[in-house]
Each structure stands twice: as structure tokens, then as C-alpha cells.
Short mmCIF file of C-alpha atoms and ligand atoms in Angstrom, two decimals:
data_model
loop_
_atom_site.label_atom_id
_atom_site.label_comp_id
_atom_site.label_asym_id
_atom_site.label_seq_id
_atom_site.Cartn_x
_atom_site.Cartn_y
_atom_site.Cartn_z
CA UNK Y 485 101.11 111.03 108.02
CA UNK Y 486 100.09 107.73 106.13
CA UNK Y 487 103.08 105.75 105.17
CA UNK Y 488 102.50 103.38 102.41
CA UNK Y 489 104.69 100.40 101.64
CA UNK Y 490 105.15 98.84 98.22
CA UNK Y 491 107.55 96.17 98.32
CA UNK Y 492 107.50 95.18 94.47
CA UNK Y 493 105.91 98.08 92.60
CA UNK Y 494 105.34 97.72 88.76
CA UNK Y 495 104.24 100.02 85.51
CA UNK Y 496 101.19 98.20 83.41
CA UNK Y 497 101.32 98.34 80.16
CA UNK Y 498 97.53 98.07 78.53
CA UNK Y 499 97.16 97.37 74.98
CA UNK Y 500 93.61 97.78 73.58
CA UNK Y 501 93.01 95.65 70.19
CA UNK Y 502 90.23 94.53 68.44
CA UNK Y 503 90.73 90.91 68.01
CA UNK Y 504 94.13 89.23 69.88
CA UNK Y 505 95.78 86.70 67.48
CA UNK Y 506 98.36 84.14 69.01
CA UNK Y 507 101.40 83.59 67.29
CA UNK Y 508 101.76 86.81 64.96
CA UNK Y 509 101.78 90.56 65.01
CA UNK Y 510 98.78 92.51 66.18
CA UNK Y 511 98.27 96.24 66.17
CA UNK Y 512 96.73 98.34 68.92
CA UNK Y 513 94.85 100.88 68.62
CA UNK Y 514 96.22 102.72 72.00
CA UNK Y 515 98.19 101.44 74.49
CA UNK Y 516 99.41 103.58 78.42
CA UNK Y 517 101.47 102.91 80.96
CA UNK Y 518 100.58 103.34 84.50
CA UNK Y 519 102.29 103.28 87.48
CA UNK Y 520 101.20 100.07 89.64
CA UNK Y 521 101.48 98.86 93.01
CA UNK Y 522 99.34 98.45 96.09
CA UNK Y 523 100.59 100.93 98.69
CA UNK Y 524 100.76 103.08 95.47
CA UNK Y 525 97.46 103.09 94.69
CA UNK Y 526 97.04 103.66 98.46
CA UNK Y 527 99.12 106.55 98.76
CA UNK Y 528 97.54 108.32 95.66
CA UNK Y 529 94.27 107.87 96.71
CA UNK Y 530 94.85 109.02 100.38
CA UNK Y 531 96.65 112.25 98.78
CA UNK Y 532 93.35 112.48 96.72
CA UNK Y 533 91.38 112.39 100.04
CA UNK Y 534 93.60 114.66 101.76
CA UNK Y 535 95.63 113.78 104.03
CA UNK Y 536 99.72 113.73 104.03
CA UNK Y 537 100.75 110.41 102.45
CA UNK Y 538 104.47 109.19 101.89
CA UNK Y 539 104.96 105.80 99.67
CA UNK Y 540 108.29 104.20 100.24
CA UNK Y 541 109.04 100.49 98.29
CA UNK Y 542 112.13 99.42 95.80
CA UNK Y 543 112.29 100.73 92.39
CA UNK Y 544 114.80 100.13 89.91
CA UNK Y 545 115.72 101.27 86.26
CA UNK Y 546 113.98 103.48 83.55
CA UNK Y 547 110.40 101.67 84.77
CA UNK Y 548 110.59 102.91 88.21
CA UNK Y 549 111.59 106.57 86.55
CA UNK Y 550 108.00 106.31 85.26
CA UNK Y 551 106.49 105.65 88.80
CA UNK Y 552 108.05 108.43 90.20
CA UNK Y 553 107.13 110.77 87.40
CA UNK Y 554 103.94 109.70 87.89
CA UNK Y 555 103.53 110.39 91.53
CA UNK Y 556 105.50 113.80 90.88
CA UNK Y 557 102.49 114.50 88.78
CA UNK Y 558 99.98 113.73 90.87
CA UNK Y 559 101.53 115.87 94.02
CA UNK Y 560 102.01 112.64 95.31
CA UNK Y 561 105.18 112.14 97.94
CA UNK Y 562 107.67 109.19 98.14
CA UNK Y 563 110.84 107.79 99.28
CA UNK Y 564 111.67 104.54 97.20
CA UNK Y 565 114.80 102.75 97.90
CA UNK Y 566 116.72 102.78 94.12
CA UNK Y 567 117.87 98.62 93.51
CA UNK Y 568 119.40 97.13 90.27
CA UNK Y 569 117.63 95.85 87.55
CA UNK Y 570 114.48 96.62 86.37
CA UNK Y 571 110.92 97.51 88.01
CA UNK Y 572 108.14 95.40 86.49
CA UNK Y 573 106.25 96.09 83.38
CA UNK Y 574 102.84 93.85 83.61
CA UNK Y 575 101.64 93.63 80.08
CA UNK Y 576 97.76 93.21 79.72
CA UNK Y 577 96.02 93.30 76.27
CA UNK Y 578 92.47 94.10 76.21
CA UNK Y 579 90.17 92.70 73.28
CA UNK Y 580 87.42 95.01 72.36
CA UNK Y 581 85.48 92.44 70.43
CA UNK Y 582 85.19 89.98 73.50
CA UNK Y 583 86.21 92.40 76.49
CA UNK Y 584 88.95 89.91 77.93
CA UNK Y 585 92.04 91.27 79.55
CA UNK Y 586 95.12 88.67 79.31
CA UNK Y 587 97.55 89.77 81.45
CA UNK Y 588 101.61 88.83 81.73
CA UNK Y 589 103.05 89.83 85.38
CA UNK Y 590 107.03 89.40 86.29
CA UNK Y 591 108.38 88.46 89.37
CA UNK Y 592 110.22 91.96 89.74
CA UNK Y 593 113.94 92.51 90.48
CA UNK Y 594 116.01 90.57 93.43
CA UNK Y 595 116.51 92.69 96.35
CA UNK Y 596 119.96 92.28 98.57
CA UNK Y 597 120.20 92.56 102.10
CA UNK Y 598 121.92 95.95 101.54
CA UNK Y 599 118.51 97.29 99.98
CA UNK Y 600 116.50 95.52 102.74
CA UNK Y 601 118.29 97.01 105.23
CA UNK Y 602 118.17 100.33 104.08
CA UNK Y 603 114.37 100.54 103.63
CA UNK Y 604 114.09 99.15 107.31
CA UNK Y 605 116.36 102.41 108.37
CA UNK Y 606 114.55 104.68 106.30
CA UNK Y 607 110.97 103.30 107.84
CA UNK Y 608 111.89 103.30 111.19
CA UNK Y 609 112.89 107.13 110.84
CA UNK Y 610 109.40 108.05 109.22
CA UNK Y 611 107.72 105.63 111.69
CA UNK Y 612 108.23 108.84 113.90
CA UNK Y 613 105.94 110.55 111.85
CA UNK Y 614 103.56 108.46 110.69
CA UNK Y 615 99.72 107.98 112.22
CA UNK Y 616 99.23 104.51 110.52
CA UNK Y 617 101.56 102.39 108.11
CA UNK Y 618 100.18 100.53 105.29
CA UNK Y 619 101.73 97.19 104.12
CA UNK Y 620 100.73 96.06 100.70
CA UNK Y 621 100.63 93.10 98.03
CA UNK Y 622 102.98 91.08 96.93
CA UNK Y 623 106.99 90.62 97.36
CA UNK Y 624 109.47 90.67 95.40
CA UNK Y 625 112.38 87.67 94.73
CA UNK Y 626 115.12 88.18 97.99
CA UNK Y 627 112.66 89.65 100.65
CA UNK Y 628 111.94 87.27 103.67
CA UNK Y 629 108.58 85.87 103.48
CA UNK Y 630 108.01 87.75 107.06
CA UNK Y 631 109.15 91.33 106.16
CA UNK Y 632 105.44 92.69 106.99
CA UNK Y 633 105.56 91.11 110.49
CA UNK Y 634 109.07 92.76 111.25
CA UNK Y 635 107.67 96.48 110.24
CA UNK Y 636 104.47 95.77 112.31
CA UNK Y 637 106.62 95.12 115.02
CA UNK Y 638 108.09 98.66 114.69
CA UNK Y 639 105.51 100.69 114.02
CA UNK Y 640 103.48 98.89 117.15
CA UNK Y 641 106.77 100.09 118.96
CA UNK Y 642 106.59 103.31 117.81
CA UNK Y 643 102.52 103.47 118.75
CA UNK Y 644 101.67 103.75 114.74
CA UNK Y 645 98.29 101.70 113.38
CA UNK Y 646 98.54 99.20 110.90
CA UNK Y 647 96.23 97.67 107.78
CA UNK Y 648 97.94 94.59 106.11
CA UNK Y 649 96.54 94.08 103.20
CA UNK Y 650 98.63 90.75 101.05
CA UNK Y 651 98.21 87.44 100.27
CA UNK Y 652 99.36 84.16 100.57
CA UNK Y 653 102.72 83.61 103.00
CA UNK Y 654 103.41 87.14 103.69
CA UNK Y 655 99.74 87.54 104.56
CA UNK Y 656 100.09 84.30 106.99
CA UNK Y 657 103.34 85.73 108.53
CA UNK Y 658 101.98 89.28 108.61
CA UNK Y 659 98.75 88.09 110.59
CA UNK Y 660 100.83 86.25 113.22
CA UNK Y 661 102.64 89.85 114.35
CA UNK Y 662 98.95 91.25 114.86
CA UNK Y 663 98.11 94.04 112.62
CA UNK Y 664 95.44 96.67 113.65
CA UNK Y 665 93.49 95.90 110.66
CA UNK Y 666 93.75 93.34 107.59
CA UNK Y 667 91.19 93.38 104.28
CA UNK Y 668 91.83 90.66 102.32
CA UNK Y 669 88.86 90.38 99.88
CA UNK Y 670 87.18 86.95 99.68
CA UNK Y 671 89.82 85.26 98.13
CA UNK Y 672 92.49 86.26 99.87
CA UNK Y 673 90.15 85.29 103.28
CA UNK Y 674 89.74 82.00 101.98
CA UNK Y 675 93.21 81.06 100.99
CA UNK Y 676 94.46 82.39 105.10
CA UNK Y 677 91.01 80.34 106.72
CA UNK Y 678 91.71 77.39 103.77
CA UNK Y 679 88.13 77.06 103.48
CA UNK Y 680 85.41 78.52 100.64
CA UNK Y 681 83.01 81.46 102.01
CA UNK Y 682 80.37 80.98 99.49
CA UNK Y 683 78.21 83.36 101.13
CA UNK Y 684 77.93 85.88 103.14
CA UNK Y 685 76.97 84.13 106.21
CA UNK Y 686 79.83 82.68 105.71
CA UNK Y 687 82.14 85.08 104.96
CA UNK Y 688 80.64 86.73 108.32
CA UNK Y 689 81.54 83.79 109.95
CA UNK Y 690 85.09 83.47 108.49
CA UNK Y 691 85.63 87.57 109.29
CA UNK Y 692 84.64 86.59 112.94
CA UNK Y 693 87.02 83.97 113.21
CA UNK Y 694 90.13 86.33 111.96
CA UNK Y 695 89.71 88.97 114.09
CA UNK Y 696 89.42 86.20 117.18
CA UNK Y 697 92.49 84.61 116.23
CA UNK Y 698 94.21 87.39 115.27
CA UNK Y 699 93.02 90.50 117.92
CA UNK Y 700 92.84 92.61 114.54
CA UNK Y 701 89.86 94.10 112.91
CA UNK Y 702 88.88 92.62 109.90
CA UNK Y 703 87.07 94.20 106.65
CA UNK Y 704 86.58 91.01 104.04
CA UNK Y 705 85.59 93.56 100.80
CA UNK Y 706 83.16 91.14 98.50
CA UNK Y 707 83.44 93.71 95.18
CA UNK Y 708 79.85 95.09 94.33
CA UNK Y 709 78.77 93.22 97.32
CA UNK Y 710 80.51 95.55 99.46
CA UNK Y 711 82.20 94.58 102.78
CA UNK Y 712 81.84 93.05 106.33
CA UNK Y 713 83.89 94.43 108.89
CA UNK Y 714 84.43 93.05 112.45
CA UNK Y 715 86.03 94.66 115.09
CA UNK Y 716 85.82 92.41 118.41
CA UNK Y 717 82.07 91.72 119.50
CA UNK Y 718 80.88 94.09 116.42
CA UNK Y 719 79.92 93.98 112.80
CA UNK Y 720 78.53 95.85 109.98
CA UNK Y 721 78.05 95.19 106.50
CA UNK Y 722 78.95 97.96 104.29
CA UNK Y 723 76.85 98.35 100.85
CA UNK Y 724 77.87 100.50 98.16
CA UNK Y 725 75.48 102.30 95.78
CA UNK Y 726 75.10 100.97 92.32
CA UNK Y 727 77.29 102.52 90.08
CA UNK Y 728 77.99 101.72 86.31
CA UNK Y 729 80.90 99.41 86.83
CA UNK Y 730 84.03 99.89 84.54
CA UNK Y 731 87.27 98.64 86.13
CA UNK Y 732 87.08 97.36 89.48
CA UNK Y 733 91.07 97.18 89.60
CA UNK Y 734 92.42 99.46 92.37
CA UNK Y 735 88.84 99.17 93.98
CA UNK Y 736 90.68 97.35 97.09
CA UNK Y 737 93.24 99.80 97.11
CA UNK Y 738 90.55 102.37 97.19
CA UNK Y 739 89.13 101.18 100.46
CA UNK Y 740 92.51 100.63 102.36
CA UNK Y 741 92.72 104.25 101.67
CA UNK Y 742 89.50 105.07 103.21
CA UNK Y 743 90.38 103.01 106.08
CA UNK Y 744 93.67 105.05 106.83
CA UNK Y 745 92.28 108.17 106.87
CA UNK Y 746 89.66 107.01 109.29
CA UNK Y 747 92.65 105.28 111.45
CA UNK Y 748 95.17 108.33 111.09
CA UNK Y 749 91.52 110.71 112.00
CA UNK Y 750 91.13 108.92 114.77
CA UNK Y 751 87.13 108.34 113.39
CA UNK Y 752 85.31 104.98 114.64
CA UNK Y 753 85.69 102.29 112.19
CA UNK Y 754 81.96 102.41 110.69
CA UNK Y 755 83.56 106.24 109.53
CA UNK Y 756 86.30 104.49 107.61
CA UNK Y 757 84.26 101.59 106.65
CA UNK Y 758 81.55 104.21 104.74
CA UNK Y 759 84.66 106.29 103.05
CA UNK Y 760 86.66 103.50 102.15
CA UNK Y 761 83.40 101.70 100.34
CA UNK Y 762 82.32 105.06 98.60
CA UNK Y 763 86.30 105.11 97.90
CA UNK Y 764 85.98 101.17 96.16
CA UNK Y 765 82.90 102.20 94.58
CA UNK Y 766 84.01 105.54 92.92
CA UNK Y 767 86.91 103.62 91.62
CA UNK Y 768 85.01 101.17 89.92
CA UNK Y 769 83.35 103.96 88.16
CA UNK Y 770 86.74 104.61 86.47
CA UNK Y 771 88.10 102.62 83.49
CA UNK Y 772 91.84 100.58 83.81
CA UNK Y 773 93.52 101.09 86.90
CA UNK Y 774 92.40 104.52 87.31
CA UNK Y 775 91.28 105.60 90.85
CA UNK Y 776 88.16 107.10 91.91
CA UNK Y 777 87.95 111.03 91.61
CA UNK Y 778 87.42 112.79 94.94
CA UNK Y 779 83.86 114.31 93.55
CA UNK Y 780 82.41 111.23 92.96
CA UNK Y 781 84.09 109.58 96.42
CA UNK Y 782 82.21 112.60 98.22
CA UNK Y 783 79.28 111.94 96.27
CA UNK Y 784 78.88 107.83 96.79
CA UNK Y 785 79.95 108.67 100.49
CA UNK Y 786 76.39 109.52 101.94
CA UNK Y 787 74.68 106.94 99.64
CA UNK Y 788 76.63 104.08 101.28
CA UNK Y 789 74.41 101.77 103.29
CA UNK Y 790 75.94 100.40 106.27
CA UNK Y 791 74.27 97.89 108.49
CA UNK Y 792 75.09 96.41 111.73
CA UNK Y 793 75.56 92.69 112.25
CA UNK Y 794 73.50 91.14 114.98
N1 ATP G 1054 81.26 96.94 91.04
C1 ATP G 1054 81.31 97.66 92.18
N2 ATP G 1054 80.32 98.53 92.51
C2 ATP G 1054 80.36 99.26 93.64
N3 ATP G 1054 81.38 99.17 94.54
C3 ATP G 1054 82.40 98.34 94.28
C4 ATP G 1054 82.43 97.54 93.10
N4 ATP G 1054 83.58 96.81 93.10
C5 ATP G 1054 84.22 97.15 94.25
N5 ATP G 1054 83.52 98.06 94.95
C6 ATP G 1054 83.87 98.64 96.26
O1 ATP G 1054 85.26 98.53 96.47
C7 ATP G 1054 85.53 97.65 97.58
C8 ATP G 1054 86.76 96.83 97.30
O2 ATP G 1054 86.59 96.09 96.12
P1 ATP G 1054 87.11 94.57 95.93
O3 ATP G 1054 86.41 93.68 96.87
O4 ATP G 1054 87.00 94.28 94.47
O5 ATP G 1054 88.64 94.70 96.37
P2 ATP G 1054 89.95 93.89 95.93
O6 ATP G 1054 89.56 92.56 95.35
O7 ATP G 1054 90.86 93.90 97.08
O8 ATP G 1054 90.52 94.84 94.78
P3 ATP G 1054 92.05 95.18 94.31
O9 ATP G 1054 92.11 94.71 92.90
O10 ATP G 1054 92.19 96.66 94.40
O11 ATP G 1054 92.98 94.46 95.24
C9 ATP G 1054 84.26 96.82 97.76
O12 ATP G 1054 84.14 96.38 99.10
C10 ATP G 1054 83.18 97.82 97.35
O13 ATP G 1054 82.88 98.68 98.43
MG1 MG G 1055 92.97 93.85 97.13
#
């Protein structure tokens, strides 16, 4: 079992219109909603690779109704924690003319120490279960800054792997409680080393130094680049094939989900490294947030180049 967690989950709204005018009505020409949220993204793509997958988070309102539908459709299983208010709706309007996306993203609803406390309950009973837990993105207002470090402490209790994949504070906190395996993309690297990684020497060098200081092993995914993954003495880089490139969102997602399946196999980590960058790369084959189909995952997976670091 692959237990995903999505603190501060969210539906996206995507408007597509021709030209965006500030300050007056505009008509789209289509517009979706989509269920949004790391460990999400995780879960469904596991389940689309799969293996048993449960995603647990906070939901709240008519908006986190339309997550669950969602994963309902997709066969997807989950265990969200019901809170009041309202789930997030990110807004992003596409212009066709130009191709920008501007996007609006909410905080998401308060949580209470009630909620908290009940999502710690219901992990540590799945935590029996579960081959490796996932803890992703961001948090929402009310949740301690170090909530990822206290469920890595269980599930290191309880013997089950972890991949930490945040940002920022929560990604600081989180490191410090030792995760099996982060993959923050090069960003995300720089803002935790607080230095640029212009290249990827560099962002060898910077992958090297997190998995020192950390014991964990590190994948630093660089988009069409592909990935450089250290785990103690050892490195690879991790190429993907070229694919035509539509929306890379959910790409990281894509590859934590690879990487699970590898952990909760019990495959080496070049294994998980290959199916979670054919995973990426199918995934930015697919337009919007839409996730990689399993034929073209199985397809990119034996055309990924992987090469090992000396
Ligand atoms: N344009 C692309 N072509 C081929 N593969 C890609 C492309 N973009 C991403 N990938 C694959 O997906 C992996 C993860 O992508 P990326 O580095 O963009 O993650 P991310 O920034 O964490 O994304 P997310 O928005 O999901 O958090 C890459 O390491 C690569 O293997
Ligand atoms: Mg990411």
C-alpha cells in the first residue's frame, strides 16, 4: 500500500480565452475543473501504475465533493478528513493568442487541532498497512510548519519508507526528521541549499550535499532535463526521451509516483528512477494537469537513458 498525503488539496478551474482583458467581462470558450493536489496526483498515478494507493488530506465543502467524485471515477481510493469551509478553487485563464496561463491560488481553509488530530489517528492506523508514505506540497492555514517531520517519525516507527516532496519551511522541517527520499526540483533544491544550481554540475553537487546532510536519497528532477539522483556514494542522471511537450504540470507528481512503486517493490533506486522519469515524461505529453496514460509510461520506460555519475 502507498499512502499519499495531501494536506491542502484544491480543484483548478482553467478557463481557455482568446485574448484576456483586465478590468471587464471576457468569455471562454471552455473552461474544467480538476481535482488538484500533490499526493493526489500521486495517488492517481500510482493507481494508474498499479499498485494499491490510499490518499488521505482535509477537504471541505461542495469543492472537495468534486475531488472525491473525481477519484471515485478514476477507481482511485481515499480517506480525507471532512473540515469547514471550503477546499480551494485555483483559477487559471489560459490565452490562446499568447499561450500565457495567469493563475489565482487561495490559501485553503483553517484546520483546528480537532482535524489535525484526527488525520494523525487515522494515519497511524493505515501506517500498518502501508509500504511507503508520501508527504506532499504545500500546507494549509492552522497546520504546524513541522507536520511532515511528525508523520515521518511514525511511519519510520512503524518500518514504512518515505519521499517528501514540499517546499519552503515544511520542506526544511521535513528534511531535519530524515526522510528516505526527497525530490525537490531545482527550485525547490535551491531555496533548502540557499544557493543557485545553474547547472548541472552544480545541481550534482548541491544533490550530493542533501543526501550527506540529510542520510536521505535525493532525486533533484530538472524538467526536460531529466533528473540526478544520489543515494550515498552513488549517482545517475536520468534522461527522458523527447516527447512533444504540452503541460509539464503534474510532471513532478508523475515521478514521485514512479519512485513509490519502486520503494513499495522493493526495486533498486535506478528501477524507480527510469519509471518515475518515463512517468514525468508521459505526463508532459498530456495537456493541463492531466497525467500521463499508462501506454505511453510503458512506452517512454525503455527509452529512458540513465547514466551513472562518476
Ligand atoms: N518537457 C519534458 N520532456 C520530457 N520529460 C519531462 C519534461 N518535463 C518533465 N519531464 C519529466 O518529469 C520529471 C519531473 O518534472 P519537473 O522537474 O518539471 O517536476 P516538478 O517541477 O516537480 O513538477 P510539478 O509541477 O509536478 O511539481 C523530470 O525529471 C522529467 O523526467
Ligand atoms: Mg514538484
Amino acid at each position: 500500500m502507498i499512502i499519499t498525503l495531501t494536506p491542502n488539496p484544491a480543484v483548478d478551474h482553467t478557463s481557455i480565452v482568446d485574448c484576456l482583458k483586465v478590468g471587464t467581462v471576457n468569455r471562454f470558450q471552455y473552461s474544467y475543473l480538476d481535482p488538484a493536489g500533490k499526493g493526489i496526483n500521486v495517488s492517481r498515478m500510482v493507481h494508474r501504475l498499479g499498485w494499491p494507493t490510499i490518499a488521505f488530506g482535509f477537504l471541505a465543502g461542495e469543492l472537495g465533493v468534486i475531488v472525491e467524485k473525481a477519484l471515485t471515477d478514476e477507481g482511485v481510493d481515499y480517506h480525507f478528513v471532512r473540515i469547514p469551509g471550503q477546499t480551494r478553487l485555483n483559477t487559471t485563464i489560459v490565452e490562446r493568442t499568447s499561450g500565457t496561463a495567469t493563475s489565482l491560488h487561495g490559501p485553503g481553509p483553517a484546520v483546528d487541532g480537532e482535524h489535525i488530530a484526527r488525520l494523525e489517528n487515522l494515519l497511524r492506523f493505515w501506517l500498518q498497512a502501508g509500504r511507503v508514505l508520501v508527504l506532499a506540497g504545500s500546507l494549509p492555514p492552522g497546520v504546524p510548519t513541522d507536520i511532515y517531520a511528525t508523520y515521518l517519525h511514525l511511519a519510520h516507527a512503524k518500518g514504512v519508507k518515505t519521499i517528501l516532496d514540499a517546499d519552503g519551511e515544511p520542506l526544511r522541517r521535513g528534511v531535519a526528521a530524515r526522510p528516505y527520499l526527497i525530490k525537490p526540483n531545482v527550485a525547490e533544491a535551491e531555496r533548502l541549499l540557499g544557493r543557485a544550481l545553474p547547472d548541472l554540475p552544480a545541481v550534482v553537487d548541491g544533490a550530493r550535499e542533501l543526501a550527506r546532510c540529510f542520510g536521505a536519497i535525493v532525486v533533484i528532477s530538472m524538467g526536460a532535463q531529466g533528473a540526478v539522483c544520489i543515494q550515498g556514494e552513488k549517482g545517475w542522471h536520468a534522461v527522458p526521451p523527447a516527447v512533444e511537450r504540452h503541460s509539464t504540470v503534474g510532471s513532478g507528481d508523475a515521478m514521485v509516483a514512479g519512485l513509490a512503486v519502486a520503494l513499495a517493490r522493493g526495486d533498486n533506486i535506478v528501477e524507480g528512477l527510469q519509471m518515475g522519469t518515463a512517468a514525468g515524461a508521459a505526463t508532459a505529453m498530456t495537456p493541463g494537469t492531466a497525467l500521463g496514460t499508462v501506454e505511453d509510461v510503458a512506452a517512454l520506460l525503455p527509452r529512458v537513458e540513465i547514466a551513472e555519475l562518476r
